[in-house]
Short mmCIF file of C-alpha atoms in Angstrom, two decimals:
data_model
loop_
_atom_site.label_atom_id
_atom_site.label_comp_id
_atom_site.label_asym_id
_atom_site.label_seq_id
_atom_site.Cartn_x
_atom_site.Cartn_y
_atom_site.Cartn_z
CA MET A 1 63.34 284.54 -114.37
CA THR A 2 64.74 284.22 -117.54
CA THR A 3 64.17 287.21 -119.98
CA GLN A 4 62.26 287.68 -123.38
CA ILE A 5 64.35 287.12 -126.64
CA GLY A 6 61.51 286.18 -129.10
CA HIS A 7 57.52 286.43 -129.85
CA ARG A 8 57.56 283.21 -131.86
CA ALA A 9 59.14 279.11 -131.20
CA VAL A 10 57.86 276.14 -132.95
CA VAL A 11 58.86 272.69 -131.70
CA LEU A 12 59.17 269.90 -134.35
CA GLY A 13 57.60 266.65 -132.25
CA ALA A 14 55.70 265.91 -129.22
CA SER A 15 57.17 263.54 -127.58
CA ILE A 16 59.42 263.53 -124.37
CA ALA A 17 62.48 265.60 -125.71
CA GLY A 18 60.09 267.91 -127.61
CA LEU A 19 57.74 268.86 -124.74
CA LEU A 20 60.44 269.21 -121.99
CA ALA A 21 62.24 272.00 -124.55
CA ALA A 22 58.43 273.74 -125.52
CA ARG A 23 58.40 273.91 -121.22
CA VAL A 24 61.99 275.81 -120.58
CA LEU A 25 61.40 277.90 -124.52
CA SER A 26 57.99 278.50 -122.10
CA GLU A 27 60.01 280.83 -120.35
CA ALA A 28 61.88 282.81 -123.02
CA TYR A 29 59.08 282.93 -125.77
CA ALA A 30 55.74 284.71 -125.81
CA GLN A 31 54.80 281.86 -128.04
CA VAL A 32 55.29 278.42 -128.24
CA ILE A 33 53.89 275.62 -130.99
CA VAL A 34 54.89 271.97 -130.27
CA VAL A 35 53.67 270.37 -133.91
CA ASP A 36 53.53 266.34 -134.18
CA HIS A 37 52.42 263.99 -137.17
CA ASP A 38 50.40 261.86 -134.86
CA HIS A 39 47.55 262.17 -133.37
CA LEU A 40 48.38 262.94 -129.74
CA PRO A 41 45.25 261.23 -127.40
CA GLY A 42 43.76 262.68 -124.81
CA THR A 43 44.23 259.82 -122.51
CA ALA A 44 47.42 257.27 -121.21
CA ALA A 45 47.41 255.51 -125.49
CA PRO A 46 50.15 254.41 -126.89
CA ARG A 47 50.62 256.72 -130.41
CA ARG A 48 51.63 254.97 -133.52
CA CYS A 49 55.16 257.35 -134.39
CA VAL A 50 56.34 255.93 -130.33
CA PRO A 51 56.74 251.94 -131.26
CA GLN A 52 58.40 251.77 -128.18
CA ALA A 53 55.99 253.37 -125.50
CA ARG A 54 54.55 250.14 -125.67
CA HIS A 55 58.02 248.28 -123.90
CA THR A 56 60.31 249.21 -120.49
CA HIS A 57 60.54 252.69 -120.09
CA VAL A 58 62.66 253.82 -116.64
CA LEU A 59 62.52 257.65 -115.78
CA ILE A 60 65.80 256.81 -113.76
CA GLU A 61 66.45 259.51 -110.78
CA ARG A 62 68.38 261.64 -113.01
CA GLY A 63 66.01 262.27 -114.90
CA GLN A 64 63.63 262.68 -112.11
CA GLN A 65 65.51 265.29 -110.46
CA VAL A 66 65.51 266.74 -113.55
CA LEU A 67 61.31 267.25 -113.81
CA GLU A 68 60.90 268.09 -110.10
CA GLU A 69 62.66 271.54 -110.88
CA LEU A 70 60.77 271.80 -114.14
CA PHE A 71 57.67 270.84 -112.92
CA PRO A 72 57.15 270.87 -108.90
CA GLY A 73 54.81 268.35 -107.38
CA PHE A 74 56.04 266.15 -109.86
CA THR A 75 56.35 262.80 -107.67
CA ASP A 76 53.37 263.20 -105.78
CA ASP A 77 50.72 264.32 -107.93
CA LEU A 78 52.16 261.05 -109.31
CA VAL A 79 52.18 258.68 -106.42
CA ALA A 80 49.07 260.87 -105.54
CA ARG A 81 47.58 259.37 -109.31
CA GLY A 82 48.39 255.66 -107.99
CA VAL A 83 51.40 255.20 -110.11
CA PRO A 84 54.24 252.99 -108.55
CA THR A 85 56.71 253.82 -106.49
CA LEU A 86 60.10 252.06 -105.85
CA ASP A 87 63.48 252.07 -103.76
CA ASN A 88 66.19 251.39 -107.10
CA LEU A 89 67.76 249.21 -105.54
CA ARG A 90 66.21 247.81 -102.77
CA ASP A 91 62.81 246.65 -104.02
CA VAL A 92 64.15 245.88 -107.28
CA ARG A 93 66.21 242.58 -107.81
CA TRP A 94 69.07 243.45 -110.12
CA CYS A 95 71.42 240.67 -111.68
CA LEU A 96 74.21 241.81 -113.97
CA SER A 97 76.47 240.14 -115.22
CA GLY A 98 75.10 236.67 -113.98
CA HIS A 99 75.96 237.94 -110.90
CA ARG A 100 72.21 239.12 -108.28
CA PHE A 101 72.95 242.36 -106.40
CA PRO A 102 72.02 242.18 -102.52
CA GLN A 103 69.07 244.35 -101.91
CA PRO A 104 69.68 247.46 -99.62
CA GLU A 105 68.54 251.05 -99.82
CA SER A 106 69.55 252.92 -102.35
CA GLY A 107 67.81 256.89 -102.07
CA MET A 108 66.80 257.26 -105.03
CA THR A 109 63.45 257.05 -105.83
CA VAL A 110 62.10 255.54 -109.19
CA VAL A 111 57.91 256.53 -110.08
CA SER A 112 57.08 253.34 -112.48
CA ALA A 113 54.53 254.80 -114.71
CA SER A 114 54.11 253.63 -118.71
CA ARG A 115 56.02 255.30 -121.32
CA PRO A 116 52.10 256.91 -122.45
CA TYR A 117 51.07 257.78 -118.57
CA LEU A 118 54.49 260.16 -118.12
CA GLU A 119 54.75 260.68 -121.77
CA GLY A 120 50.62 262.16 -121.44
CA TYR A 121 51.22 263.38 -117.37
CA VAL A 122 54.15 266.01 -119.32
CA ARG A 123 52.38 266.52 -122.57
CA ALA A 124 49.19 267.53 -120.04
CA ARG A 125 51.58 270.00 -117.77
CA VAL A 126 53.15 271.81 -120.57
CA SER A 127 50.35 272.40 -122.13
CA GLU A 128 48.94 273.73 -119.37
CA LEU A 129 51.55 276.84 -119.87
CA PRO A 130 50.76 280.33 -121.29
CA GLY A 131 50.95 281.40 -124.89
CA VAL A 132 52.14 276.66 -125.33
CA THR A 133 49.86 275.26 -128.74
CA LEU A 134 49.78 271.58 -128.96
CA VAL A 135 49.01 270.98 -133.01
CA ASP A 136 48.92 267.59 -133.93
CA ARG A 137 48.24 265.45 -136.87
CA CYS A 138 51.13 267.98 -138.95
CA ASP A 139 53.79 267.52 -141.01
CA ALA A 140 57.41 269.23 -141.45
CA ALA A 141 58.09 269.51 -144.20
CA GLY A 142 60.48 271.50 -144.49
CA LEU A 143 62.50 275.22 -143.56
CA THR A 144 61.95 278.24 -144.76
CA MET A 145 65.34 281.18 -144.36
CA THR A 146 66.61 284.54 -145.20
CA PRO A 147 67.64 284.90 -148.72
CA ASP A 148 71.21 285.15 -147.29
CA ARG A 149 70.35 281.47 -145.98
CA ARG A 150 72.32 282.27 -142.68
CA ARG A 151 69.40 281.98 -140.90
CA VAL A 152 66.61 279.39 -140.51
CA THR A 153 62.98 282.18 -139.67
CA GLY A 154 60.08 279.44 -140.61
CA VAL A 155 58.44 276.12 -140.77
CA ARG A 156 57.17 274.82 -143.46
CA VAL A 157 54.01 272.54 -142.13
CA LEU A 158 50.85 270.23 -143.65
CA ARG A 159 47.85 269.68 -141.99
CA ARG A 160 46.65 266.27 -142.71
CA ALA A 161 43.03 267.07 -143.11
CA ASP A 162 40.93 268.00 -145.94
CA ASP A 163 41.73 270.82 -148.74
CA SER A 164 44.54 271.49 -146.47
CA ALA A 165 47.46 273.44 -147.97
CA GLU A 166 50.96 273.98 -146.68
CA GLU A 167 51.64 277.02 -145.29
CA VAL A 168 54.54 278.57 -143.51
CA LEU A 169 54.92 279.04 -139.06
CA ASP A 170 57.45 281.83 -138.88
CA THR A 171 59.37 281.88 -136.10
CA ASP A 172 62.19 282.59 -134.86
CA LEU A 173 63.31 279.34 -133.46
CA VAL A 174 63.23 276.38 -134.48
CA VAL A 175 64.01 272.98 -132.27
CA ASP A 176 63.72 269.38 -133.91
CA ALA A 177 62.72 266.93 -131.69
CA THR A 178 61.74 264.29 -133.78
CA GLY A 179 63.57 261.31 -133.11
CA ARG A 180 65.86 259.21 -135.31
CA GLY A 181 63.91 260.11 -138.23
CA SER A 182 65.00 263.65 -138.64
CA ARG A 183 64.99 265.08 -142.06
CA ALA A 184 67.36 267.59 -140.14
CA PRO A 185 70.46 266.21 -142.23
CA THR A 186 68.35 266.53 -145.15
CA TRP A 187 66.99 270.44 -144.43
CA LEU A 188 70.83 271.10 -143.80
CA THR A 189 72.16 270.16 -147.71
CA GLU A 190 69.22 271.26 -149.22
CA MET A 191 70.08 274.65 -147.64
CA GLY A 192 73.76 274.70 -148.72
CA PHE A 193 75.66 273.40 -145.26
CA ALA A 194 76.98 270.09 -144.51
CA SER A 195 74.68 267.22 -143.29
CA PRO A 196 76.36 265.96 -139.12
CA GLU A 197 78.60 262.68 -139.18
CA GLU A 198 77.01 260.09 -137.71
CA GLU A 199 77.83 257.39 -134.85
CA LYS A 200 76.48 254.31 -135.46
CA VAL A 201 76.92 250.92 -133.24
CA GLN A 202 75.18 248.70 -134.50
CA VAL A 203 74.06 246.24 -131.82
CA GLY A 204 70.48 245.11 -133.24
CA LEU A 205 67.99 244.81 -130.24
CA GLY A 206 64.77 243.25 -130.18
CA TYR A 207 62.26 243.57 -127.06
CA THR A 208 59.75 241.38 -126.91
CA THR A 209 56.32 242.47 -124.10
CA GLN A 210 53.73 241.68 -122.26
CA ILE A 211 51.21 242.65 -120.11
CA TYR A 212 49.81 241.38 -117.05
CA ARG A 213 47.47 242.08 -113.59
CA PRO A 214 49.35 240.35 -111.10
CA ALA A 215 50.21 237.60 -109.76
CA PRO A 216 51.81 236.61 -106.37
CA GLY A 217 55.50 235.75 -108.15
CA LEU A 218 56.86 239.30 -107.57
CA GLY A 219 56.45 238.72 -104.01
CA SER A 220 57.30 241.93 -102.21
CA ASP A 221 59.15 243.30 -104.55
CA LEU A 222 58.28 245.62 -107.94
CA GLY A 223 60.92 244.88 -110.24
CA VAL A 224 63.50 242.38 -112.21
CA VAL A 225 66.40 244.02 -114.51
CA ILE A 226 68.41 240.30 -115.50
CA GLY A 227 71.47 242.29 -118.60
CA PRO A 228 71.75 239.84 -121.35
CA THR A 229 76.09 239.29 -121.37
CA PRO A 230 78.57 238.32 -123.91
CA ASP A 231 78.20 234.43 -123.31
CA ALA A 232 74.23 234.75 -122.85
CA PRO A 233 72.69 237.83 -124.67
CA ARG A 234 69.36 237.45 -123.66
CA GLY A 235 68.07 239.18 -120.33
CA GLY A 236 64.72 240.48 -119.48
CA ALA A 237 63.34 243.52 -117.12
CA VAL A 238 59.67 243.40 -114.61
CA GLN A 239 57.91 246.76 -114.36
CA LEU A 240 55.02 247.43 -112.50
CA LEU A 241 52.44 250.24 -114.08
CA GLU A 242 50.00 252.27 -112.82
CA GLY A 243 46.93 251.00 -112.67
CA ASN A 244 47.54 247.12 -111.11
CA ARG A 245 49.36 245.90 -114.05
CA PHE A 246 52.46 244.42 -114.87
CA LEU A 247 54.93 244.49 -117.95
CA VAL A 248 57.27 242.18 -118.52
CA THR A 249 59.96 242.59 -121.88
CA LEU A 250 61.92 240.32 -122.87
CA MET A 251 65.30 241.31 -124.77
CA GLY A 252 67.61 239.89 -127.41
CA MET A 253 71.39 241.69 -128.40
CA LEU A 254 73.21 240.50 -131.64
CA GLY A 255 69.87 239.12 -133.70
CA ASP A 256 68.08 236.74 -130.98
CA TYR A 257 65.11 238.46 -131.25
CA PRO A 258 62.43 237.29 -128.11
CA PRO A 259 59.36 235.29 -129.51
CA THR A 260 55.46 236.81 -130.11
CA ASP A 261 53.94 233.55 -129.77
CA PRO A 262 52.70 232.59 -125.86
CA ASP A 263 54.10 230.47 -125.34
CA GLY A 264 57.99 230.90 -127.22
CA PHE A 265 57.89 234.16 -124.60
CA LEU A 266 57.54 232.15 -121.55
CA ASP A 267 60.21 229.54 -123.03
CA PHE A 268 62.04 232.46 -123.48
CA ALA A 269 61.89 233.20 -120.45
CA ARG A 270 62.85 229.77 -118.92
CA THR A 271 66.53 230.65 -120.81
CA LEU A 272 67.24 233.43 -119.04
CA PRO A 273 70.01 233.20 -116.29
CA ILE A 274 68.23 233.60 -112.96
CA PRO A 275 64.40 232.10 -112.64
CA ASP A 276 62.66 235.10 -111.20
CA LEU A 277 61.10 236.53 -114.48
CA CYS A 278 59.56 233.72 -115.36
CA ASP A 279 58.42 232.87 -111.74
CA VAL A 280 56.58 236.18 -111.94
CA ILE A 281 54.13 235.23 -115.90
CA ARG A 282 54.17 231.55 -114.73
CA ASP A 283 50.73 231.85 -113.45
CA ALA A 284 49.88 235.79 -114.79
CA GLU A 285 47.18 236.21 -117.06
CA PRO A 286 48.15 238.50 -119.99
CA LEU A 287 45.38 241.37 -120.62
CA GLU A 288 46.68 242.10 -124.26
CA ARG A 289 49.17 240.04 -126.56
CA PRO A 290 52.98 239.85 -127.40
CA ARG A 291 54.01 243.09 -129.19
CA SER A 292 57.54 243.28 -130.72
CA PHE A 293 60.50 246.18 -131.30
CA ARG A 294 63.19 246.09 -132.66
CA PHE A 295 66.59 248.30 -132.63
CA PRO A 296 69.56 248.20 -135.09
CA ALA A 297 71.89 250.98 -133.92
CA SER A 298 72.41 254.03 -131.45
CA VAL A 299 73.47 256.70 -133.33
CA ARG A 300 74.99 260.27 -132.68
CA ARG A 301 74.54 262.98 -135.26
CA ARG A 302 77.96 265.66 -134.77
CA TYR A 303 76.43 268.46 -134.39
CA GLU A 304 78.80 270.61 -132.51
CA ARG A 305 81.32 269.26 -135.53
CA LEU A 306 79.77 271.37 -137.91
CA SER A 307 81.50 274.67 -138.45
CA ARG A 308 78.53 276.09 -140.22
CA PHE A 309 75.15 276.18 -139.17
CA PRO A 310 72.11 278.27 -139.34
CA ALA A 311 70.98 280.54 -136.97
CA GLY A 312 67.17 280.06 -135.29
CA PHE A 313 67.54 276.37 -135.65
CA LEU A 314 68.27 273.57 -132.76
CA VAL A 315 68.11 269.96 -132.95
CA THR A 316 67.49 267.27 -129.25
CA GLY A 317 66.57 264.51 -127.94
CA ASP A 318 66.70 261.00 -130.31
CA ALA A 319 66.96 263.44 -133.45
CA LEU A 320 70.79 264.18 -131.86
CA CYS A 321 71.57 260.78 -130.25
CA SER A 322 69.66 257.21 -130.07
CA PHE A 323 70.46 255.44 -127.27
CA ASN A 324 70.49 251.52 -126.91
CA PRO A 325 67.15 251.72 -124.83
CA ILE A 326 68.49 248.53 -122.50
CA TYR A 327 70.26 251.06 -120.69
CA ALA A 328 67.15 253.03 -119.45
CA GLN A 329 69.34 256.50 -120.98
CA GLY A 330 66.78 258.11 -123.57
CA MET A 331 64.28 259.89 -121.50
CA THR A 332 66.87 261.02 -119.34
CA VAL A 333 69.61 262.29 -120.93
CA ALA A 334 66.19 264.82 -123.26
CA ALA A 335 65.23 265.95 -120.03
CA LEU A 336 69.41 267.90 -119.23
CA GLU A 337 69.44 268.50 -122.91
CA ALA A 338 66.33 270.71 -121.84
CA ILE A 339 68.29 272.17 -118.93
CA THR A 340 71.44 273.38 -120.88
CA LEU A 341 68.31 274.61 -123.64
CA ARG A 342 67.29 276.37 -120.70
CA ARG A 343 71.09 277.78 -119.27
CA HIS A 344 71.47 279.36 -122.91
CA LEU A 345 67.63 280.98 -122.50
CA GLN A 346 68.96 282.01 -119.62
CA ARG A 347 71.61 284.80 -120.87
CA GLY A 348 68.63 286.78 -122.21
CA THR A 349 69.41 286.26 -126.23
CA GLU A 350 68.80 283.72 -128.49
CA PRO A 351 71.04 280.37 -128.01
CA HIS A 352 73.76 279.94 -130.22
CA PRO A 353 73.80 276.20 -132.22
CA ARG A 354 77.12 276.02 -132.74
CA THR A 355 78.11 277.18 -128.68
CA PHE A 356 74.75 275.10 -127.45
CA PHE A 357 76.13 271.88 -129.89
CA ARG A 358 78.97 271.69 -127.66
CA ASP A 359 77.64 271.51 -124.07
CA VAL A 360 74.43 269.82 -125.12
CA ALA A 361 77.71 267.44 -126.54
CA LYS A 362 78.91 267.51 -123.35
CA VAL A 363 75.65 266.58 -121.35
CA ILE A 364 75.32 263.46 -123.95
CA ASP A 365 79.70 262.82 -123.56
CA VAL A 366 79.10 260.26 -120.15
CA PRO A 367 76.39 258.47 -121.08
CA TRP A 368 77.03 257.68 -124.80
CA ASP A 369 80.39 256.11 -123.66
CA MET A 370 78.46 254.64 -120.93
CA SER A 371 76.47 252.62 -122.95
CA VAL A 372 78.53 251.83 -126.31
CA GLY A 373 81.90 251.11 -124.29
CA ALA A 374 79.47 248.22 -122.58
CA ASP A 375 77.49 246.93 -126.18
CA LEU A 376 80.93 246.64 -127.11
CA ALA A 377 81.98 243.92 -124.26
CA PHE A 378 79.72 241.83 -127.19
CA PRO A 379 82.49 240.49 -130.10
CA ASP A 380 80.24 240.58 -131.92
CA VAL A 381 79.63 244.60 -131.80
CA ILE A 382 81.77 246.20 -134.01
CA GLY A 383 82.94 249.49 -132.84
CA ALA A 384 86.74 250.95 -132.20
CA ARG A 385 87.26 249.29 -128.67
CA SER A 386 90.06 251.72 -127.33
CA PRO A 387 92.40 251.48 -124.56
CA LYS A 388 89.50 252.84 -122.11
CA VAL A 389 86.85 250.59 -123.38
CA ARG A 390 88.70 247.32 -122.81
CA ILE A 391 90.02 248.14 -119.43
CA ALA A 392 86.62 248.57 -118.87
CA ASN A 393 85.02 245.69 -119.81
CA ALA A 394 87.49 243.67 -117.64
CA TYR A 395 86.60 245.45 -114.64
CA ILE A 396 83.00 245.69 -114.23
CA PRO A 397 81.77 242.40 -114.74
CA ARG A 398 84.54 242.35 -111.58
CA LEU A 399 82.79 245.20 -109.98
CA HIS A 400 79.04 242.80 -111.03
CA ALA A 401 80.57 240.20 -109.00
CA ALA A 402 81.89 242.41 -106.34
CA ALA A 403 78.32 244.12 -105.81
CA ALA A 404 76.63 241.02 -105.45
CA HIS A 405 78.45 240.76 -102.59
CA ASP A 406 78.83 243.74 -100.81
CA PRO A 407 76.00 246.29 -100.68
CA VAL A 408 78.19 248.95 -100.61
CA LEU A 409 79.56 248.44 -104.20
CA ALA A 410 75.64 247.82 -105.26
CA THR A 411 74.52 250.98 -104.02
CA THR A 412 78.19 252.82 -105.90
CA PHE A 413 77.61 250.54 -109.11
CA ILE A 414 73.71 251.77 -109.54
CA ARG A 415 73.90 255.96 -108.47
CA VAL A 416 76.35 255.71 -112.05
CA ALA A 417 73.70 253.80 -113.79
CA ALA A 418 70.93 255.93 -113.41
CA LEU A 419 73.55 259.14 -113.39
CA VAL A 420 73.18 260.25 -110.61
CA ASP A 421 76.70 260.42 -110.01
CA ARG A 422 79.56 259.73 -112.79
CA PRO A 423 81.46 257.21 -114.33
CA GLN A 424 84.34 258.35 -112.46
CA ARG A 425 83.35 256.84 -108.51
CA LEU A 426 83.55 253.43 -110.37
CA LEU A 427 86.73 253.91 -110.37
CA SER A 428 87.48 255.84 -106.76
CA PRO A 429 90.00 254.36 -104.53
CA GLY A 430 88.19 253.09 -102.51
CA THR A 431 85.65 251.82 -104.70
CA VAL A 432 88.44 249.31 -106.52
CA VAL A 433 90.05 248.09 -102.56
CA ARG A 434 87.02 247.46 -102.11
CA VAL A 435 86.17 244.71 -105.57
CA LEU A 436 89.83 243.26 -105.64
CA ARG A 437 89.15 242.66 -101.75
CA GLN A 438 85.75 241.10 -102.65
CA ASN A 439 86.89 239.48 -105.64
CA LEU A 440 90.52 237.66 -104.04
CA ARG A 441 87.78 236.50 -101.19
CA SER A 442 85.88 235.29 -103.82
CA SER A 443 88.58 233.20 -105.50
CA ARG A 444 89.74 232.06 -101.70
CA HIS A 445 86.07 230.27 -101.14
CA GLY A 446 85.68 229.34 -105.01
CA SER A 447 81.74 231.45 -104.53
CA ARG A 448 80.12 231.22 -108.22
CA PRO A 449 77.49 233.82 -109.45
CA ALA A 450 74.14 234.12 -107.51
CA THR A 451 72.92 232.60 -111.18
CA ASP A 452 74.68 228.63 -111.65
CA ARG A 453 73.35 228.21 -108.19
CA ALA A 454 70.00 228.81 -108.78
CA THR A 455 67.57 226.79 -110.39
CA THR A 456 64.39 227.63 -112.90
CA THR A 457 60.50 226.96 -111.38
CA CYS A 458 59.40 227.66 -114.24
CA SER A 459 58.92 223.55 -115.98
CA PRO A 460 57.63 223.42 -119.47
CA ASN A 461 55.23 221.80 -118.76
CA THR A 462 53.59 225.19 -116.51
CA ARG A 463 51.53 226.34 -119.96
#
């Protein structure tokens, strides 16, 4: 149980990060108001302000564990509503570094809901909490402060209705969860504080996604993941969704964007290193036109390094750190940040910003190092390559090659990728010995990646 700390908290942004922040704040504040610029639909519909919502989203195992903790019965409830579940290895065809993984049972369950459906479910659960109010079509114009400018006391908001005037929501705590477009750095400078340092890694990622009716090409499996590599910077994913549909996302790094016309979409799929994704869509019926999304750079704002910060104000979610989405870390990191906020609230006092940011930075460090390190394996991605990054980028493809013939290694890697185990697990003596042994065996027998032996059955004249 958490002691009530204050009367009102205001959360800016009603995406996953904001909703989860509101969930834990409801334990410590009598009233929690969630303000969002967008219209919040009553159904599982994409929102204009969440353009990536139409594309592949996966709540990986660690994130699902957190949501189960925050919303008891989360998994069973979604399953009862018809959302598919899958084992993250047994039911998914993984192809990483050009190597097709075996498919043993991993014990890691993934609820394969679309982002709009998942967000709509979480939004409904949060809105049912006592004292929580969701306000949509409302813009946050800035913050109010005490005369000594040491503390935030409210938010200036403008409701987008006829003849609406700006008003101030007085509050004990403001949490900014407005995403990549957060204005917190600007607000800080306007209030006389420094803005945080930014770390950017330009990845030039492009997505194109189409939704289909099920077709026989997927067989008994429920997903496909084909990761881009430095030699072949294209990839793709197939995700089974609620409503007897499946989603196909094609991706390209460094400006190699998948086209949005149907013929170009299929032609791009034919270039992937294994035919599985192309086979799935070859005879499938598209339900809507392809849609694109661009992600120029991963961005991390280093609030934990600021020497001064106003009380009564916190930042979370993509407003704090926005990850390359191909690694499926964003929603899970937002969930872990909410758990961190909850621990601070359970101390019975208002979270101290600098202490909170330091603790959240520790949560972000591991997934940030994993995703940025993987991006820096691409020679054209600009960034500092420390010895640690160079060693990892030499080792991981060898691990993937070994995992293609070793179910234990495949499971070990997927557990780390799902943020269940720490990356150090990949460098444990037992894991390293398995990698070396398998690579030596493959070298002696002249084994090639599974993708070298695969032939694409999706002929150019199919459609």
